[in-house]
XYZ file of C-alpha atoms in Angstrom:
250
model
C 114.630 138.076 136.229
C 112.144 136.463 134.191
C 114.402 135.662 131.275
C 117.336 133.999 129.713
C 119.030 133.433 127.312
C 121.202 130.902 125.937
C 123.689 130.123 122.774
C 126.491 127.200 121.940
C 128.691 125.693 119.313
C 128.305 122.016 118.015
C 131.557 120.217 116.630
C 129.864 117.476 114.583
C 131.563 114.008 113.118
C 130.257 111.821 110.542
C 131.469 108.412 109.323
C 129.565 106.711 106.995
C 130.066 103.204 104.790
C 127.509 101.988 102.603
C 127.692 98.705 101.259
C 125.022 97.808 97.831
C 124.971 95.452 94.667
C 126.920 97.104 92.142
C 124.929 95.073 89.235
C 121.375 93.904 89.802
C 122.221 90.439 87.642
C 125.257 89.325 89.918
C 124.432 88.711 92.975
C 128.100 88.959 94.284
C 129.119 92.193 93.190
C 129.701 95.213 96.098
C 130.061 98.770 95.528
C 131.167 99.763 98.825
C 131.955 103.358 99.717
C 133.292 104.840 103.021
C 133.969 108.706 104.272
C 134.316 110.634 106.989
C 134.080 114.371 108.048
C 133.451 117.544 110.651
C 131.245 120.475 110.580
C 130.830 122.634 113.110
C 126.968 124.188 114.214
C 125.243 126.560 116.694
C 121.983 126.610 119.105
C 120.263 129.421 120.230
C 117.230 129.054 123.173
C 115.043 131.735 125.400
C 113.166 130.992 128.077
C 110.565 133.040 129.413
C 109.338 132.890 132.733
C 106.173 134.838 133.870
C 104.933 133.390 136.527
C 106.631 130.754 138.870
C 104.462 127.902 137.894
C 104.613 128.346 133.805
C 107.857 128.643 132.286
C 107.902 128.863 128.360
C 111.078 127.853 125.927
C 112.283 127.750 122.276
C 115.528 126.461 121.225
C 116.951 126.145 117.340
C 119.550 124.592 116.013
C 121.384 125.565 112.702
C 121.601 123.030 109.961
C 125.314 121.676 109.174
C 126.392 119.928 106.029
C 129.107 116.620 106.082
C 131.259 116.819 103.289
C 132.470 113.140 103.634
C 135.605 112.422 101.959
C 137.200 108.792 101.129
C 137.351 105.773 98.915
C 134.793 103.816 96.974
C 135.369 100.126 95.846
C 133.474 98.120 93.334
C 134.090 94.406 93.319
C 133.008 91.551 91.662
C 131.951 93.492 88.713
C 134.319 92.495 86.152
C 135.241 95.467 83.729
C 133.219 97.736 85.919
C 135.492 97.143 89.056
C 137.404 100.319 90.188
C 138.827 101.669 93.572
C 140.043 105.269 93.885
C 139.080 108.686 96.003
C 135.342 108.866 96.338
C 132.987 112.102 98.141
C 129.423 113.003 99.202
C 127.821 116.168 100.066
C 125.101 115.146 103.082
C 123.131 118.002 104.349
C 121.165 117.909 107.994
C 118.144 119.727 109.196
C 117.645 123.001 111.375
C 115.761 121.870 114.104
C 113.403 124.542 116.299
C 111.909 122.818 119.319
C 109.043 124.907 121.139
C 108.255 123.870 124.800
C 105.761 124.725 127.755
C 106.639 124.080 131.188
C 103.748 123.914 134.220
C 104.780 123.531 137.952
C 102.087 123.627 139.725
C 104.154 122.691 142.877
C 107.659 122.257 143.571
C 107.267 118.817 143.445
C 105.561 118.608 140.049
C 106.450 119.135 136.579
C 104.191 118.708 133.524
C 106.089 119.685 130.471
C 105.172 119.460 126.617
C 107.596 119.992 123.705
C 106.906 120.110 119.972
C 109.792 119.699 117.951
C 110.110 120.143 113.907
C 112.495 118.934 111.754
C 113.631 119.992 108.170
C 114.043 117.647 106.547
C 113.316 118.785 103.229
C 117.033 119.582 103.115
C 117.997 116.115 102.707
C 116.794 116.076 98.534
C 119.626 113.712 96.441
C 122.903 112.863 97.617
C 125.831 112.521 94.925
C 127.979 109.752 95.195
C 131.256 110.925 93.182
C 133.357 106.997 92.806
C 136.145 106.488 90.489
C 133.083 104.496 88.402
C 130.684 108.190 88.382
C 128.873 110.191 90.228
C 125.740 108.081 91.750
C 122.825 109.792 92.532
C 120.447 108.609 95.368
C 117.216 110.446 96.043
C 115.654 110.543 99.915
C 113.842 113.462 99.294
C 112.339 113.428 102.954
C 109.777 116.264 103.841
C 109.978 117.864 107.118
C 108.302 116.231 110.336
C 107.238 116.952 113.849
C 107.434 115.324 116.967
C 105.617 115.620 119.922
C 106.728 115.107 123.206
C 104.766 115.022 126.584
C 106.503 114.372 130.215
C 105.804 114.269 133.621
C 108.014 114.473 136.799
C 107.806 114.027 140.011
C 110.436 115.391 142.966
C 110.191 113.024 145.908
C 112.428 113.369 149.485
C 116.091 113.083 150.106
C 116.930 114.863 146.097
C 114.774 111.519 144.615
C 112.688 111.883 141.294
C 110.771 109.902 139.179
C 109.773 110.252 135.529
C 107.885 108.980 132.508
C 107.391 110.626 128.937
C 105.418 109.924 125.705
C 106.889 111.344 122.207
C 105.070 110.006 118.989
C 107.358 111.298 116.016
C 105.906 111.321 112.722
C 108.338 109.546 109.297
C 109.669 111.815 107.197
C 110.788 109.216 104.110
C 108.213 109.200 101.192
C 107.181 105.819 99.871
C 109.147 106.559 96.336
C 112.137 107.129 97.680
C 111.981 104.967 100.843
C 115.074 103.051 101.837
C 115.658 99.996 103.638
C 119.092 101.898 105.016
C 116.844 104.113 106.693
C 113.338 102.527 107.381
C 111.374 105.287 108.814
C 108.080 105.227 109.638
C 105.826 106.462 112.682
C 106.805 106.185 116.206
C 105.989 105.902 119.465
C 108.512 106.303 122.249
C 107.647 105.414 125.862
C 110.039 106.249 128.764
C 110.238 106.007 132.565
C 113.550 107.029 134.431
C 114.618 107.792 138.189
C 117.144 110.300 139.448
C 118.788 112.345 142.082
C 120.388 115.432 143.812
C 123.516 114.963 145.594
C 124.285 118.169 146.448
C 126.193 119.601 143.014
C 126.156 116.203 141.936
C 122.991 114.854 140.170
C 122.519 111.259 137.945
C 119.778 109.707 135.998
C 118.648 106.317 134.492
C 116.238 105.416 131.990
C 114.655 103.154 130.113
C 112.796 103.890 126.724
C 110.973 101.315 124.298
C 110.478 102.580 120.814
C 107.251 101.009 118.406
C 106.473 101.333 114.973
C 102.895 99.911 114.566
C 103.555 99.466 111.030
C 103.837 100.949 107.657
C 103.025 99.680 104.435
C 105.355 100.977 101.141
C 104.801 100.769 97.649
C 105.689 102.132 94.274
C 109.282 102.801 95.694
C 112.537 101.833 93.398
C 116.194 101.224 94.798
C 118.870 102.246 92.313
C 122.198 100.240 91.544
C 124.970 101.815 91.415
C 125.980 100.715 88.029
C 122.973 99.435 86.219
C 120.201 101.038 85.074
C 118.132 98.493 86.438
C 116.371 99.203 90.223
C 114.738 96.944 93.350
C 112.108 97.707 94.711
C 111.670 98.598 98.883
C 107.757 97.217 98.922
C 106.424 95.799 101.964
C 105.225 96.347 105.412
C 107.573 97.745 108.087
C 107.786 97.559 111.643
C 110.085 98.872 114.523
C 110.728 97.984 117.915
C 113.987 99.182 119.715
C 114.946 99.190 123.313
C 117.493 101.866 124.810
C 118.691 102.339 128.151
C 120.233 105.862 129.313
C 122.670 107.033 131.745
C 123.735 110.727 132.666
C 125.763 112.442 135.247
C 125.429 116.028 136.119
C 127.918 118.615 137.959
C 126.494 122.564 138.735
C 128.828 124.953 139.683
């Protein structure tokens, strides 16, 4: 009565087109390279109820690897131009999220979750093009985030909510790319909802902030040059995302 138990299957599609300078001295040359693929994933999760008021959770989910397949075009490069059948091996993390839930009354709920990310998977991905096999280095080093929520059940199925997450970067300064410019976070959310019977929706807004993050001593590599550029500089983020969801029980 006081536990369960959960498991599932992820089906998991990638598409991904990258677009650089092929040679650092001409400005108009593209190495362009664009693949697609599916892998499939589980989760697992237990939650473990004690008392009616604390409920406790942990859910993981297994790492899958995109084997992207497609073409890769280099223009503008004179000799160096090629087009053909092109591939990259992408691995993503495991993920185990742990999370405490306190009720102190039906119509409160105070919940914390810590989740952790690896990360560390993600060392150099080969880019095999007509023109070679291109190596970029991420690197990344596993990260947490932290996530704190609060909500509160009002009459006629109504609820209200609002959440703070602050999710650490995971992208060294070396190997930091402007593709991916990662760098501390905090996430700020308020949403509304509602019970309809077997019928339940929810809205939300969310404003992500970055305060800022300085990089240096970092090198981009080109494709076909030996040559780099350089990712230095200060960082910021701010995003905006609105959320919609729809809910049936049986």
């Amino acid at each position: 009565p006081t536990l369960s138990i959960a498991a599932g299957v992820t089906v998991n599609y990638a598409n991904l087109e990258l677009r650089q300078r092929a040679l650092t001295a001409v400005p108009g040359s593209v190495n362009r390279f664009e693949g697609d693929d599916f892998d499939t994933g589980y989760n697992l999760g237990v939650l473990w109820q004690p008392m009616k008021a604390h409920s406790f959770g942990v859910t993981y989910r297994s790492t899958t690897t995109q084997n992207l397949t497609g073409t890769a075009t280099t223009t503008g490069a004179g000799e160096l131009n090629s087009s053909g059948a092109a591939s990259a091996r992408v691995p993503f993390p495991r993920i185990v999220t742990c999370g405490y839930s306190f009720r102190p009354t039906p119509e409160w709920n105070f919940e914390f979750n810590a989740d952790w990310t690896q990360w560390e998977r993600l060392t150099t991905v080969n880019f095999q093009q007509p023109a070679g096999t291109f190596p970029v280095a991420f690197n990344w080093r596993s990260s947490w985030c932290y996530e704190f929520g609060v909500t509160r059940r009002l009459a006629d199925g109504w609820r209200v909510s609002a959440g703070y997450i602050f999710s650490e970067n995971s992208a060294p300064s070396a190997n930091f790319l402007m593709l991916v410019p990662d760098l501390d976070r905090h996430i700020f959310s308020v949403g509304v909802g509602r019970q309809l019977g077997r019928v339940n929706w929810d809205v939300g807004y969310q404003l992500g902030w970055g305060p800022g993050r300085t990089v240096a001593g970092s090198a981009l590599p080109f494709p076909l040059s030996a040559n780099s550029a350089t990712a230095d500089g200060h960082y910021t983020f701010l995003s905006h995302a609105l959320t919609a969801a729809i809910g049936f029980r049986f």
